Amino acid sequence: MSKILKPKDIPEEEFILSGTRACSGCGLSLAYRFALKALGKNTIITVPASCSTVLHGMYPCAAVNLPMLNTAFESTGASASGIRAALNILGKKDITVLAWAGDGGTTDIGIQSLSGAAERGTDIIYACYDNEAYMNTGTQRSGSTPFGAYTTTTPSGKKQRRKNMPKIMAAHGIPYVATANAVYPIDLFQKFRRAKDEFKGDTRYIHIFSPCPPGWGFEPQDLIKIGKLGTETGIWDLYEIINGKFTLNNITMKIVQGKIKRKPVVDYFRAQKRFNTLSNNAIRRIQEEIDKKFQEYENSFA
Ligand SMILES: Cc1ncc(C[n+]2csc(CCOP(=O)(O)OP(=O)(O)O)c2C)c(N)n1
Ligand code: SF4
Ligand SMILES: [Mg+2]
């Protein structure tokens, strides 16, 4: 990534007002705050049914100080495409259209309209904040719930692997795909800025790791600790895919370069109640997979 920003480079202007209805310690709220700071006031947002609609509050009030359209669960890509088309007819090409959706709304029910928008190269930024389940409706499994996680529909732990949604989006040939982590807000800010300024005119996709205290089973004050463990253990990697070229960033790159020591995955799993049924054997197997992935990274980047 180009120049690394410092906290003083982040604008003070806020687009989320105080008093949202999100839970304490919500990763989604933190990510949203910094994404909107990066995009600025010339932005229209569209959001499907999700915790984000809860965060926004009930009509006629809204916790977000920008134009925002609620849309049906499956329709975020289509809704963003429609807003873009209307703005283009009005000659307002400088306005950014942000689609902001959860993992259920993105990897499951909304994947068709997102895929269509990306195939058309629609000029939007689509962000999936991934709390790894259907949280708004009480923690049901999604296509992005990781192996072994408890949800109300996987009471003994999910038996399947998650979808790799960023790679699915990269396969559409769009120019900018990135991952981010809510607890690294400067990295996240920089990726939204980059998407806005450097790749305008095409579909851009950012997938954000967004820890959720009630859904994952940790205390709200541990948001930053849990979020960091996700990346420090190699479970959630930070990368960009720019015009098809894959690059690691930030903590993940530092681990690969040997500047930071990678932590064992057991630290991440044992800090969350949702993994209570994950056996030690399963954790060992996941550790081996992560080690293998990092060996491949080292072969390419170290
Ligand atoms: C067609 C349809 N099916 C089901 C629902 C109920 N519903 C509303 S939000 C939601 C879960 C959303 O999960 P996700 O997209 O991951 O966002 P999160 O709540 O986790 O932020 C569901 C199932 C709906 N609104 N519309
Ligand atoms: S359930 Fe999780 S994602 Fe939803 S508002 Fe609460 S902390 Fe945030
Ligand atoms: Mg979710």
mmCIF file of C-alpha atoms and ligand atoms in Angstrom:
data_model
loop_
_atom_site.group_PDB
_atom_site.id
_atom_site.type_symbol
_atom_site.label_atom_id
_atom_site.label_comp_id
_atom_site.label_asym_id
_atom_site.label_seq_id
_atom_site.Cartn_x
_atom_site.Cartn_y
_atom_site.Cartn_z
ATOM 1 C CA MET A 1 0.000 0.000 0.000
ATOM 2 C CA SER A 2 1.158 3.579 -0.597
ATOM 3 C CA LYS A 3 2.006 5.995 2.268
ATOM 4 C CA ILE A 4 0.873 4.652 5.662
ATOM 5 C CA LEU A 5 -1.454 7.166 7.337
ATOM 6 C CA LYS A 6 -1.249 8.335 10.948
ATOM 7 C CA PRO A 7 -4.170 9.048 13.336
ATOM 8 C CA LYS A 8 -3.782 12.788 12.657
ATOM 9 C CA ASP A 9 -4.538 12.136 8.962
ATOM 10 C CA ILE A 10 -8.052 10.863 9.799
ATOM 11 C CA PRO A 11 -10.725 13.598 9.412
ATOM 12 C CA GLU A 12 -12.478 14.671 12.614
ATOM 13 C CA GLU A 13 -15.866 14.935 10.890
ATOM 14 C CA GLU A 14 -18.257 12.213 12.069
ATOM 15 C CA PHE A 15 -21.092 10.720 9.992
ATOM 16 C CA ILE A 16 -22.428 8.422 12.711
ATOM 17 C CA LEU A 17 -24.256 10.411 15.362
ATOM 18 C CA SER A 18 -24.076 9.545 19.050
ATOM 19 C CA GLY A 19 -26.703 7.207 20.472
ATOM 20 C CA THR A 20 -26.901 4.362 17.946
ATOM 21 C CA ARG A 21 -28.797 1.165 18.797
ATOM 22 C CA ALA A 22 -25.800 -1.126 18.222
ATOM 23 C CA CYS A 23 -24.527 -3.210 21.173
ATOM 24 C CA SER A 24 -21.505 -2.062 23.174
ATOM 25 C CA GLY A 25 -18.242 -3.302 21.748
ATOM 26 C CA CYS A 26 -19.694 -3.813 18.249
ATOM 27 C CA GLY A 27 -17.035 -4.246 15.546
ATOM 28 C CA LEU A 28 -19.451 -3.248 12.806
ATOM 29 C CA SER A 29 -19.976 0.214 14.377
ATOM 30 C CA LEU A 30 -16.240 0.863 14.517
ATOM 31 C CA ALA A 31 -15.703 -0.217 10.919
ATOM 32 C CA TYR A 32 -18.678 1.822 9.684
ATOM 33 C CA ARG A 33 -17.457 4.974 11.437
ATOM 34 C CA PHE A 34 -14.058 4.842 9.728
ATOM 35 C CA ALA A 35 -15.394 3.746 6.341
ATOM 36 C CA LEU A 36 -17.706 6.788 6.266
ATOM 37 C CA LYS A 37 -14.888 9.095 7.356
ATOM 38 C CA ALA A 38 -12.864 7.805 4.399
ATOM 39 C CA LEU A 39 -15.672 8.298 1.870
ATOM 40 C CA GLY A 40 -16.837 11.697 3.145
ATOM 41 C CA LYS A 41 -20.048 13.618 2.697
ATOM 42 C CA ASN A 42 -20.567 13.052 -1.055
ATOM 43 C CA THR A 43 -21.777 9.539 -0.373
ATOM 44 C CA ILE A 44 -25.120 7.745 -0.655
ATOM 45 C CA ILE A 45 -25.432 4.475 1.275
ATOM 46 C CA THR A 46 -27.705 1.516 0.704
ATOM 47 C CA VAL A 47 -28.156 -1.087 3.439
ATOM 48 C CA PRO A 48 -30.181 -4.325 3.527
ATOM 49 C CA ALA A 49 -31.929 -5.820 6.564
ATOM 50 C CA SER A 50 -29.174 -6.431 9.138
ATOM 51 C CA CYS A 51 -27.632 -5.135 12.358
ATOM 52 C CA SER A 52 -26.804 -1.990 10.364
ATOM 53 C CA THR A 53 -30.502 -1.206 10.042
ATOM 54 C CA VAL A 54 -30.764 -1.637 13.811
ATOM 55 C CA LEU A 55 -27.775 0.666 14.283
ATOM 56 C CA HIS A 56 -29.491 3.273 12.104
ATOM 57 C CA GLY A 57 -32.595 3.294 14.309
ATOM 58 C CA MET A 58 -36.273 3.663 13.473
ATOM 59 C CA TYR A 59 -37.845 6.134 11.049
ATOM 60 C CA PRO A 60 -38.088 9.150 11.275
ATOM 61 C CA CYS A 61 -34.757 9.171 13.156
ATOM 62 C CA ALA A 62 -31.427 7.926 11.793
ATOM 63 C CA ALA A 63 -28.051 7.587 13.436
ATOM 64 C CA VAL A 64 -26.222 8.318 10.190
ATOM 65 C CA ASN A 65 -25.787 11.814 8.893
ATOM 66 C CA LEU A 66 -25.770 10.851 5.177
ATOM 67 C CA PRO A 67 -28.475 9.883 2.660
ATOM 68 C CA MET A 68 -29.253 6.207 3.202
ATOM 69 C CA LEU A 69 -31.667 3.801 1.508
ATOM 70 C CA ASN A 70 -32.849 0.668 3.303
ATOM 71 C CA THR A 71 -33.355 -2.162 0.877
ATOM 72 C CA ALA A 72 -34.609 -5.761 0.913
ATOM 73 C CA PHE A 73 -32.225 -8.419 2.192
ATOM 74 C CA GLU A 74 -31.366 -9.864 -1.243
ATOM 75 C CA SER A 75 -31.148 -6.609 -3.177
ATOM 76 C CA THR A 76 -28.118 -4.577 -2.094
ATOM 77 C CA GLY A 77 -26.201 -4.955 -5.361
ATOM 78 C CA ALA A 78 -29.319 -4.080 -7.374
ATOM 79 C CA SER A 79 -30.173 -1.167 -5.082
ATOM 80 C CA ALA A 80 -26.664 0.290 -5.403
ATOM 81 C CA SER A 81 -26.783 -0.209 -9.181
ATOM 82 C CA GLY A 82 -30.093 1.677 -9.366
ATOM 83 C CA ILE A 83 -28.781 4.580 -7.285
ATOM 84 C CA ARG A 84 -25.694 4.746 -9.508
ATOM 85 C CA ALA A 85 -27.803 4.773 -12.685
ATOM 86 C CA ALA A 86 -30.015 7.568 -11.331
ATOM 87 C CA LEU A 87 -26.998 9.656 -10.295
ATOM 88 C CA ASN A 88 -25.404 9.176 -13.709
ATOM 89 C CA ILE A 89 -28.592 10.400 -15.438
ATOM 90 C CA LEU A 90 -28.490 13.472 -13.168
ATOM 91 C CA GLY A 91 -24.831 14.017 -14.099
ATOM 92 C CA LYS A 92 -23.737 13.447 -10.475
ATOM 93 C CA LYS A 93 -20.876 11.104 -11.226
ATOM 94 C CA ASP A 94 -18.746 12.425 -8.357
ATOM 95 C CA ILE A 95 -21.074 10.999 -5.670
ATOM 96 C CA THR A 96 -19.865 7.701 -4.194
ATOM 97 C CA VAL A 97 -22.428 4.906 -3.866
ATOM 98 C CA LEU A 98 -21.677 2.671 -0.890
ATOM 99 C CA ALA A 99 -23.419 -0.691 -0.501
ATOM 100 C CA TRP A 100 -22.977 -1.734 3.141
ATOM 101 C CA ALA A 101 -24.170 -5.268 3.922
ATOM 102 C CA GLY A 102 -23.667 -8.104 6.391
ATOM 103 C CA ASP A 103 -22.206 -11.520 5.602
ATOM 104 C CA GLY A 104 -25.637 -13.149 5.269
ATOM 105 C CA GLY A 105 -26.796 -10.363 2.946
ATOM 106 C CA THR A 106 -23.606 -10.729 0.902
ATOM 107 C CA THR A 107 -22.392 -14.331 0.830
ATOM 108 C CA ASP A 108 -25.852 -15.942 0.842
ATOM 109 C CA ILE A 109 -29.051 -14.224 -0.239
ATOM 110 C CA GLY A 110 -27.481 -11.130 -1.854
ATOM 111 C CA ILE A 111 -24.727 -12.820 -3.842
ATOM 112 C CA GLN A 112 -26.693 -12.803 -7.116
ATOM 113 C CA SER A 113 -27.330 -9.052 -7.271
ATOM 114 C CA LEU A 114 -23.756 -8.308 -6.136
ATOM 115 C CA SER A 115 -22.344 -10.667 -8.764
ATOM 116 C CA GLY A 116 -24.489 -8.996 -11.419
ATOM 117 C CA ALA A 117 -23.306 -5.521 -10.383
ATOM 118 C CA ALA A 118 -19.664 -6.664 -10.470
ATOM 119 C CA GLU A 119 -20.090 -8.359 -13.858
ATOM 120 C CA ARG A 120 -21.459 -5.074 -15.233
ATOM 121 C CA GLY A 121 -18.555 -3.174 -13.654
ATOM 122 C CA THR A 122 -21.023 -0.912 -11.845
ATOM 123 C CA ASP A 123 -19.392 2.150 -10.289
ATOM 124 C CA ILE A 124 -20.012 1.304 -6.597
ATOM 125 C CA ILE A 125 -18.081 0.401 -3.472
ATOM 126 C CA TYR A 126 -19.558 -2.741 -1.921
ATOM 127 C CA ALA A 127 -18.512 -3.449 1.667
ATOM 128 C CA CYS A 128 -19.373 -6.644 3.519
ATOM 129 C CA TYR A 129 -18.939 -6.317 7.282
ATOM 130 C CA ASP A 130 -18.572 -9.884 8.408
ATOM 131 C CA ASN A 131 -19.710 -10.778 11.924
ATOM 132 C CA GLU A 132 -19.835 -14.380 10.699
ATOM 133 C CA ALA A 133 -23.538 -15.093 11.279
ATOM 134 C CA TYR A 134 -27.049 -13.673 10.921
ATOM 135 C CA MET A 135 -26.782 -11.562 14.051
ATOM 136 C CA ASN A 136 -29.782 -9.280 13.659
ATOM 137 C CA THR A 137 -32.132 -12.265 13.835
ATOM 138 C CA GLY A 138 -30.376 -13.982 16.734
ATOM 139 C CA THR A 139 -27.214 -15.719 15.433
ATOM 140 C CA GLN A 140 -28.046 -18.215 12.696
ATOM 141 C CA ARG A 141 -25.226 -19.656 10.565
ATOM 142 C CA SER A 142 -24.302 -17.995 7.278
ATOM 143 C CA GLY A 143 -22.066 -19.034 4.388
ATOM 144 C CA SER A 144 -19.357 -17.039 6.136
ATOM 145 C CA THR A 145 -19.674 -18.686 9.571
ATOM 146 C CA PRO A 146 -16.341 -20.432 10.177
ATOM 147 C CA PHE A 147 -15.913 -24.167 10.776
ATOM 148 C CA GLY A 148 -16.636 -25.138 14.375
ATOM 149 C CA ALA A 149 -18.573 -22.016 15.417
ATOM 150 C CA TYR A 150 -21.726 -22.379 17.504
ATOM 151 C CA THR A 151 -24.812 -20.635 16.158
ATOM 152 C CA THR A 152 -28.460 -21.395 16.951
ATOM 153 C CA THR A 153 -28.646 -23.431 13.719
ATOM 154 C CA THR A 154 -25.273 -25.159 14.323
ATOM 155 C CA PRO A 155 -25.648 -26.080 18.020
ATOM 156 C CA SER A 156 -22.694 -28.482 17.999
ATOM 157 C CA GLY A 157 -20.488 -26.231 15.858
ATOM 158 C CA LYS A 158 -20.658 -25.609 12.096
ATOM 159 C CA LYS A 159 -19.532 -28.663 10.135
ATOM 160 C CA GLN A 160 -18.692 -26.865 6.897
ATOM 161 C CA ARG A 161 -15.980 -24.385 5.914
ATOM 162 C CA ARG A 162 -16.823 -20.775 5.155
ATOM 163 C CA LYS A 163 -16.993 -19.324 1.652
ATOM 164 C CA ASN A 164 -14.014 -17.258 0.572
ATOM 165 C CA MET A 165 -16.038 -14.246 -0.563
ATOM 166 C CA PRO A 166 -13.138 -11.863 -1.358
ATOM 167 C CA LYS A 167 -11.689 -14.485 -3.715
ATOM 168 C CA ILE A 168 -15.129 -14.991 -5.300
ATOM 169 C CA MET A 169 -15.266 -11.245 -5.949
ATOM 170 C CA ALA A 170 -11.719 -11.203 -7.296
ATOM 171 C CA ALA A 171 -12.775 -13.911 -9.768
ATOM 172 C CA HIS A 172 -15.146 -11.319 -11.303
ATOM 173 C CA GLY A 173 -12.054 -9.440 -12.527
ATOM 174 C CA ILE A 174 -12.927 -6.218 -10.697
ATOM 175 C CA PRO A 175 -9.932 -3.893 -10.147
ATOM 176 C CA TYR A 176 -9.992 -3.589 -6.358
ATOM 177 C CA VAL A 177 -10.682 -6.221 -3.701
ATOM 178 C CA ALA A 178 -9.411 -5.816 -0.141
ATOM 179 C CA THR A 179 -9.856 -7.313 3.284
ATOM 180 C CA ALA A 180 -9.883 -5.209 6.449
ATOM 181 C CA ASN A 181 -10.344 -5.715 10.173
ATOM 182 C CA ALA A 182 -12.594 -3.390 12.211
ATOM 183 C CA VAL A 183 -9.961 -3.107 14.936
ATOM 184 C CA TYR A 184 -7.320 -1.745 12.532
ATOM 185 C CA PRO A 185 -9.265 1.392 11.586
ATOM 186 C CA ILE A 186 -6.415 3.240 9.870
ATOM 187 C CA ASP A 187 -5.756 0.333 7.516
ATOM 188 C CA LEU A 188 -9.508 0.142 6.907
ATOM 189 C CA PHE A 189 -9.758 3.925 6.315
ATOM 190 C CA GLN A 190 -6.903 3.773 3.846
ATOM 191 C CA LYS A 191 -8.512 0.953 1.871
ATOM 192 C CA PHE A 192 -11.833 2.808 1.560
ATOM 193 C CA ARG A 193 -9.967 5.978 0.463
ATOM 194 C CA ARG A 194 -8.036 3.996 -2.061
ATOM 195 C CA ALA A 195 -11.189 2.356 -3.401
ATOM 196 C CA LYS A 196 -12.811 5.785 -3.735
ATOM 197 C CA ASP A 197 -9.917 7.736 -5.244
ATOM 198 C CA GLU A 198 -7.943 5.243 -7.301
ATOM 199 C CA PHE A 199 -10.559 2.877 -8.735
ATOM 200 C CA LYS A 200 -13.569 5.121 -9.364
ATOM 201 C CA GLY A 201 -15.721 4.018 -12.287
ATOM 202 C CA ASP A 202 -15.727 0.262 -11.562
ATOM 203 C CA THR A 203 -16.936 -2.122 -8.844
ATOM 204 C CA ARG A 204 -14.775 -2.189 -5.722
ATOM 205 C CA TYR A 205 -15.189 -4.735 -2.914
ATOM 206 C CA ILE A 206 -13.968 -4.608 0.714
ATOM 207 C CA HIS A 207 -14.598 -7.467 3.172
ATOM 208 C CA ILE A 208 -14.333 -6.495 6.849
ATOM 209 C CA PHE A 209 -13.754 -8.816 9.819
ATOM 210 C CA SER A 210 -16.231 -7.479 12.424
ATOM 211 C CA PRO A 211 -16.204 -9.143 15.859
ATOM 212 C CA CYS A 212 -19.561 -9.251 17.662
ATOM 213 C CA PRO A 213 -19.624 -9.695 21.485
ATOM 214 C CA PRO A 214 -23.050 -11.350 21.907
ATOM 215 C CA GLY A 215 -22.780 -13.532 18.803
ATOM 216 C CA TRP A 216 -19.209 -14.688 19.426
ATOM 217 C CA GLY A 217 -19.360 -14.909 23.213
ATOM 218 C CA PHE A 218 -16.876 -12.378 24.510
ATOM 219 C CA GLU A 219 -17.159 -9.277 26.699
ATOM 220 C CA PRO A 220 -17.663 -5.912 24.932
ATOM 221 C CA GLN A 221 -14.422 -4.529 26.400
ATOM 222 C CA ASP A 222 -12.497 -7.306 24.611
ATOM 223 C CA LEU A 223 -13.422 -6.177 21.099
ATOM 224 C CA ILE A 224 -9.934 -4.923 20.259
ATOM 225 C CA LYS A 225 -8.217 -7.956 21.802
ATOM 226 C CA ILE A 226 -10.391 -10.452 19.897
ATOM 227 C CA GLY A 227 -10.153 -8.493 16.656
ATOM 228 C CA LYS A 228 -6.370 -8.311 16.863
ATOM 229 C CA LEU A 229 -6.097 -12.023 17.693
ATOM 230 C CA GLY A 230 -7.981 -12.744 14.472
ATOM 231 C CA THR A 231 -5.151 -11.261 12.417
ATOM 232 C CA GLU A 232 -2.253 -12.004 14.772
ATOM 233 C CA THR A 233 -3.035 -15.743 14.618
ATOM 234 C CA GLY A 234 -3.397 -15.751 10.815
ATOM 235 C CA ILE A 235 -7.123 -16.551 10.884
ATOM 236 C CA TRP A 236 -8.053 -13.236 9.206
ATOM 237 C CA ASP A 237 -5.417 -11.966 6.780
ATOM 238 C CA LEU A 238 -5.113 -8.410 5.540
ATOM 239 C CA TYR A 239 -4.584 -8.181 1.785
ATOM 240 C CA GLU A 240 -5.468 -6.368 -1.411
ATOM 241 C CA ILE A 241 -6.045 -7.793 -4.891
ATOM 242 C CA ILE A 242 -5.359 -4.958 -7.320
ATOM 243 C CA ASN A 243 -6.055 -5.687 -10.980
ATOM 244 C CA GLY A 244 -5.648 -9.363 -10.135
ATOM 245 C CA LYS A 245 -2.362 -8.961 -8.220
ATOM 246 C CA PHE A 246 -2.441 -10.255 -4.626
ATOM 247 C CA THR A 247 -0.478 -8.321 -1.944
ATOM 248 C CA LEU A 248 -0.413 -8.754 1.825
ATOM 249 C CA ASN A 249 -0.641 -5.675 4.037
ATOM 250 C CA ASN A 250 -0.043 -4.398 7.502
ATOM 251 C CA ILE A 251 0.199 -6.967 10.367
ATOM 252 C CA THR A 252 -0.117 -9.940 8.011
ATOM 253 C CA MET A 253 2.828 -8.730 5.913
ATOM 254 C CA LYS A 254 4.848 -8.018 9.073
ATOM 255 C CA ILE A 255 4.255 -11.583 10.275
ATOM 256 C CA VAL A 256 5.407 -12.952 6.921
ATOM 257 C CA GLN A 257 8.493 -10.718 6.999
ATOM 258 C CA GLY A 258 9.323 -11.995 10.500
ATOM 259 C CA LYS A 259 8.825 -8.558 12.129
ATOM 260 C CA ILE A 260 5.956 -9.851 14.325
ATOM 261 C CA LYS A 261 5.616 -13.367 15.722
ATOM 262 C CA ARG A 262 2.408 -15.142 14.740
ATOM 263 C CA LYS A 263 0.279 -16.270 17.718
ATOM 264 C CA PRO A 264 -1.198 -19.798 18.018
ATOM 265 C CA VAL A 265 -4.806 -20.141 16.822
ATOM 266 C CA VAL A 266 -5.812 -21.715 20.137
ATOM 267 C CA ASP A 267 -5.523 -18.218 21.722
ATOM 268 C CA TYR A 268 -8.224 -16.983 19.358
ATOM 269 C CA PHE A 269 -10.552 -19.971 19.682
ATOM 270 C CA ARG A 270 -10.399 -20.306 23.465
ATOM 271 C CA ALA A 271 -11.235 -16.606 23.970
ATOM 272 C CA GLN A 272 -14.739 -17.024 22.459
ATOM 273 C CA LYS A 273 -17.645 -19.095 23.769
ATOM 274 C CA ARG A 274 -18.863 -19.902 20.224
ATOM 275 C CA PHE A 275 -15.901 -22.271 19.816
ATOM 276 C CA ASN A 276 -16.543 -24.172 23.078
ATOM 277 C CA THR A 277 -17.331 -27.368 21.173
ATOM 278 C CA LEU A 278 -14.254 -27.155 18.918
ATOM 279 C CA SER A 279 -12.016 -30.061 19.916
ATOM 280 C CA ASN A 280 -8.282 -29.826 20.519
ATOM 281 C CA ASN A 281 -7.767 -32.119 17.522
ATOM 282 C CA ALA A 282 -9.739 -29.772 15.277
ATOM 283 C CA ILE A 283 -7.732 -26.810 16.576
ATOM 284 C CA ARG A 284 -4.488 -28.677 15.804
ATOM 285 C CA ARG A 285 -5.696 -29.373 12.273
ATOM 286 C CA ILE A 286 -6.640 -25.715 11.742
ATOM 287 C CA GLN A 287 -3.211 -24.684 13.077
ATOM 288 C CA GLU A 288 -1.556 -26.947 10.486
ATOM 289 C CA GLU A 289 -3.618 -25.373 7.710
ATOM 290 C CA ILE A 290 -2.661 -21.852 8.836
ATOM 291 C CA ASP A 291 1.016 -22.854 9.066
ATOM 292 C CA LYS A 292 0.842 -24.190 5.511
ATOM 293 C CA LYS A 293 -0.821 -21.001 4.268
ATOM 294 C CA PHE A 294 1.900 -18.868 5.879
ATOM 295 C CA GLN A 295 4.622 -21.082 4.405
ATOM 296 C CA GLU A 296 3.141 -20.308 0.992
ATOM 297 C CA TYR A 297 3.022 -16.574 1.826
ATOM 298 C CA GLU A 298 6.663 -16.695 2.894
ATOM 299 C CA ASN A 299 7.627 -18.375 -0.366
ATOM 300 C CA SER A 300 5.965 -15.516 -2.272
ATOM 301 C CA PHE A 301 6.569 -12.413 -0.125
ATOM 302 C CA ALA A 302 9.318 -12.828 2.471
HETATM 303 C C1 LIG B 1 -35.976 -12.331 2.396
HETATM 304 C C2 LIG B 1 -35.689 -12.159 3.852
HETATM 305 N N1 LIG B 1 -35.399 -13.230 4.609
HETATM 306 C C3 LIG B 1 -35.127 -13.102 5.915
HETATM 307 C C4 LIG B 1 -35.133 -11.869 6.487
HETATM 308 C C5 LIG B 1 -34.876 -11.735 7.973
HETATM 309 N N2 LIG B 1 -33.576 -11.165 8.245
HETATM 310 C C6 LIG B 1 -33.405 -9.850 8.481
HETATM 311 S S1 LIG B 1 -31.834 -9.437 8.855
HETATM 312 C C7 LIG B 1 -31.369 -11.061 8.770
HETATM 313 C C8 LIG B 1 -29.961 -11.485 9.113
HETATM 314 C C9 LIG B 1 -28.904 -10.595 8.491
HETATM 315 O O1 LIG B 1 -27.642 -11.201 8.625
HETATM 316 P P1 LIG B 1 -26.381 -10.487 8.046
HETATM 317 O O2 LIG B 1 -26.594 -10.131 6.632
HETATM 318 O O3 LIG B 1 -25.195 -11.330 8.330
HETATM 319 O O4 LIG B 1 -26.303 -9.116 8.850
HETATM 320 P P2 LIG B 1 -26.165 -8.941 10.449
HETATM 321 O O5 LIG B 1 -27.532 -9.009 11.026
HETATM 322 O O6 LIG B 1 -25.288 -10.031 10.941
HETATM 323 O O7 LIG B 1 -25.581 -7.578 10.594
HETATM 324 C C10 LIG B 1 -32.429 -11.889 8.414
HETATM 325 C C11 LIG B 1 -32.356 -13.357 8.276
HETATM 326 C C12 LIG B 1 -35.447 -10.743 5.677
HETATM 327 N N3 LIG B 1 -35.443 -9.495 6.167
HETATM 328 N N4 LIG B 1 -35.716 -10.909 4.364
HETATM 329 S S1 SF4 B 2 -25.380 -8.227 17.492
HETATM 330 FE FE1 SF4 B 2 -23.173 -7.997 17.067
HETATM 331 S S2 SF4 B 2 -23.022 -6.988 15.044
HETATM 332 FE FE2 SF4 B 2 -25.129 -6.746 15.796
HETATM 333 S S3 SF4 B 2 -25.139 -4.728 16.781
HETATM 334 FE FE3 SF4 B 2 -24.723 -6.267 18.394
HETATM 335 S S4 SF4 B 2 -22.460 -6.409 18.467
HETATM 336 FE FE4 SF4 B 2 -22.998 -5.363 16.553
HETATM 337 MG MG MG B 3 -23.798 -11.130 9.870
#
